[in-house]
Structure formats: C-alpha cells, structure tokens
C-alpha positions as semicolon CSV with decimal commas, in nm:
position;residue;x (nm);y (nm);z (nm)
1;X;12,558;14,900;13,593
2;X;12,508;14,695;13,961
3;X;12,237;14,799;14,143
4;X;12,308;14,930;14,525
5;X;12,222;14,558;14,650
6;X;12,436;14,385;14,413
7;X;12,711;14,617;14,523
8;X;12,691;14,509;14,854
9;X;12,675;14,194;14,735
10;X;12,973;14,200;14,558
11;X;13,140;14,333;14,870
12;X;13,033;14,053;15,074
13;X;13,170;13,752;14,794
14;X;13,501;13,953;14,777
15;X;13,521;13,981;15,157
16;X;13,457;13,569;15,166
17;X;13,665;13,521;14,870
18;X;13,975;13,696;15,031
19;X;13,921;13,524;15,351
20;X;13,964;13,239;15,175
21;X;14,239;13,282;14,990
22;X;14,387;13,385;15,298
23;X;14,326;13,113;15,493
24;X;14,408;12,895;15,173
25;X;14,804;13,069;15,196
26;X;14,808;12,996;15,561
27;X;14,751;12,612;15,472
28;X;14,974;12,597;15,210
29;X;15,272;12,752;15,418
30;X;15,174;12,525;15,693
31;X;15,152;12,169;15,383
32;X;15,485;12,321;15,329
33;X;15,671;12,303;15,666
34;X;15,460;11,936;15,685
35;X;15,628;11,825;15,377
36;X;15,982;11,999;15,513
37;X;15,951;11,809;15,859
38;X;15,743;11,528;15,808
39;X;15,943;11,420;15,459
40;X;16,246;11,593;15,411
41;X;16,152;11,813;15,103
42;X;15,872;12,078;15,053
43;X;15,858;12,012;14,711
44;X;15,745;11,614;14,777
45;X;15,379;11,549;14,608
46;X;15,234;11,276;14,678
47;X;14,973;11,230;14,388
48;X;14,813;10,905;14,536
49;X;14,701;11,074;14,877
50;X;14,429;11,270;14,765
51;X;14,170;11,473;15,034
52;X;13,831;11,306;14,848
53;X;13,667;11,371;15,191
54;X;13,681;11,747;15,190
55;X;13,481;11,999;15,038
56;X;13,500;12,226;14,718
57;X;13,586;12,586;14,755
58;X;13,502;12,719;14,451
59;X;13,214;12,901;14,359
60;X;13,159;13,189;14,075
61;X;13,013;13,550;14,165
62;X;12,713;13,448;13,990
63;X;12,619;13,084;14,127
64;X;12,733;13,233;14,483
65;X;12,476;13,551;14,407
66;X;12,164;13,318;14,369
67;X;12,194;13,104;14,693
68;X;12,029;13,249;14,992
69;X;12,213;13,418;15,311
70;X;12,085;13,084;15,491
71;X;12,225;12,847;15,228
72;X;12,569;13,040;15,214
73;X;12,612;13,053;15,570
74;X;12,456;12,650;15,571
75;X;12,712;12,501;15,335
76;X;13,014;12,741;15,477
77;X;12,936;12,621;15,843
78;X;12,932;12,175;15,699
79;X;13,245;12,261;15,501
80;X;13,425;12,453;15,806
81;X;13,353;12,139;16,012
82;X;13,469;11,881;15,770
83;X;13,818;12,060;15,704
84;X;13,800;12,087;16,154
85;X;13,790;11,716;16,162
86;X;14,037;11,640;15,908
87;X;14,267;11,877;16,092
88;X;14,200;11,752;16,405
89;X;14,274;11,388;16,304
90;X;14,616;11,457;16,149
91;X;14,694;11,716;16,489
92;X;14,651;11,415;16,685
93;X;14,829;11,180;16,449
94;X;15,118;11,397;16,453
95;X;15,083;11,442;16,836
96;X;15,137;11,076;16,865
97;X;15,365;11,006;16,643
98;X;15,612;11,315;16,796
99;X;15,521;11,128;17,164
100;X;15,648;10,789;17,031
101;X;15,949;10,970;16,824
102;X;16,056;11,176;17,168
103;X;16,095;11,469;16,970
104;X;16,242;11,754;17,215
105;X;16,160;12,102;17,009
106;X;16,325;12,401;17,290
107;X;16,242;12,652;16,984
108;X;15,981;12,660;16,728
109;X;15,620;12,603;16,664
110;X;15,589;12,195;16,589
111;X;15,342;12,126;16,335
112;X;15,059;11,997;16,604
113;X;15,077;12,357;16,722
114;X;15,010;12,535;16,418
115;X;14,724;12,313;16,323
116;X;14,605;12,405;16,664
117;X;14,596;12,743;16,566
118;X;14,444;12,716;16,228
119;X;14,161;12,483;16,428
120;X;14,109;12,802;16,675
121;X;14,052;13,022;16,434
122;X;13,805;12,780;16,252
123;X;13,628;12,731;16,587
124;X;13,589;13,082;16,588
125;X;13,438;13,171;16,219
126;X;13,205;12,814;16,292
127;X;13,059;13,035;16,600
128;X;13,005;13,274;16,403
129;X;12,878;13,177;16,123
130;X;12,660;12,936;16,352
131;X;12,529;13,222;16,547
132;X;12,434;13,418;16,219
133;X;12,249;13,086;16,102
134;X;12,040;13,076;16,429
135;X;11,990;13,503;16,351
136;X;11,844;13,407;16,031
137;X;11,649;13,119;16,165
138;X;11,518;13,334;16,403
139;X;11,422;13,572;16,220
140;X;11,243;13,338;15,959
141;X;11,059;13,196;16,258
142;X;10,857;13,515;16,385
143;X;10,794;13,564;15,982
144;X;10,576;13,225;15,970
C-alpha cells in the first residue's frame, strides 16, 4: 500500500512521464514531415546519423523516486537545453538552406517554423523549471 507521499509522488512521475511522451509524439510527427520534405519519404532511416549528443529520457518510477526535487529539476533543466541547442542548430540549418533553395511556401507551416514552436515551448518549461530550481535553492539557503 503507497503511503500519502508516495502517492503524490507517483502523481508527479506520471505528470512528467506524460509530458514527455507528449512532447516525444510532437517530435516524431514533426521527424516525420522532416523526412517527407527534407527526403522524399517518411519512412527513410538513416541508421548512420545517430543523436550521441543528446540526453537519455528514460528513467524507472523507482530510480526517479530516490533523486531529490533539486536533482530532478537539475538534470531536466541540462537535458531541456541540450535538445534547445540541437534544435536550434538544425532551425537555422534549414533556414539557410530554404534561403539558398528560394523556397516560396504561400500555405503551410515550413519545418523552421515548427521547430520554432517546439523551441518556445522548451523556453518556457526551462523558465520554469529554472525558476523552481532557484525556489529550492532559496529555500535551502535560509535552512543553512
């Protein structure tokens, strides 16, 4: 039987997990219409490109459950800036290579828009979790 704390617990890893898998859909739909416009098939896999660069996003209930609130938040804020580089080199890649191509798009979202928006919206939970970091700094602070 979980205890009251490790219910709220459990609430919090399945709010962060669903977020995730979330924002993991949104980047596979958007690898997707890459593949589609960038290659000519969505189905293309490139097995000789891989992302070593990037963070892991896996972590069990359990190993999750022993880290502190400061080393969550830590890790989630260095791995939310890593994937916000990586996106914002291949937005400006793309950007480029659309200048030199003279791509005219009257209708649509072009790729280097939706990466945009998926680096907004990282921007955003990096303030945030950033500003809950400095909270529990804080807060360790006027403990000492």
């Amino acid at each position: 039987m979980l205890k009251q704390a490790e219910i709220r617990q459990w609430n919090k890893y399945n709010n962060s997990f669903r977020l995730a898998r979330s924002t993991r859909t949104r980047v596979q739909q958007l690898q997707r219409k890459y593949k589609e416009q960038q290659l000519g098939d969505e189905h293309f896999e490139d097995r000789s490109r891989q992302l070593k660069d990037l963070p892991l996003l896996s972590t069990d209930f359990y190993s999750w459950l022993k880290l502190t609130e400061w080393d969550r938040l830590n890790a989630a804020f260095w791995d939310m800036q890593a994937y916000w580089k990586m996106l914002e080199r291949k937005r400006r890649q793309l950007e480029k290579e659309e200048k030199e191509q003279m791509v005219d798009r009257a209708v649509g979202t072009t790729l280097p828009q939706s990466i945009r928006h998926i680096q907004f919206d990282l921007r955003d939970l990096m303030s945030q979790v950033s500003s809950e970091v400095f909270t529990i700094f804080s807060l360790k602070s006027t403990h000492i």
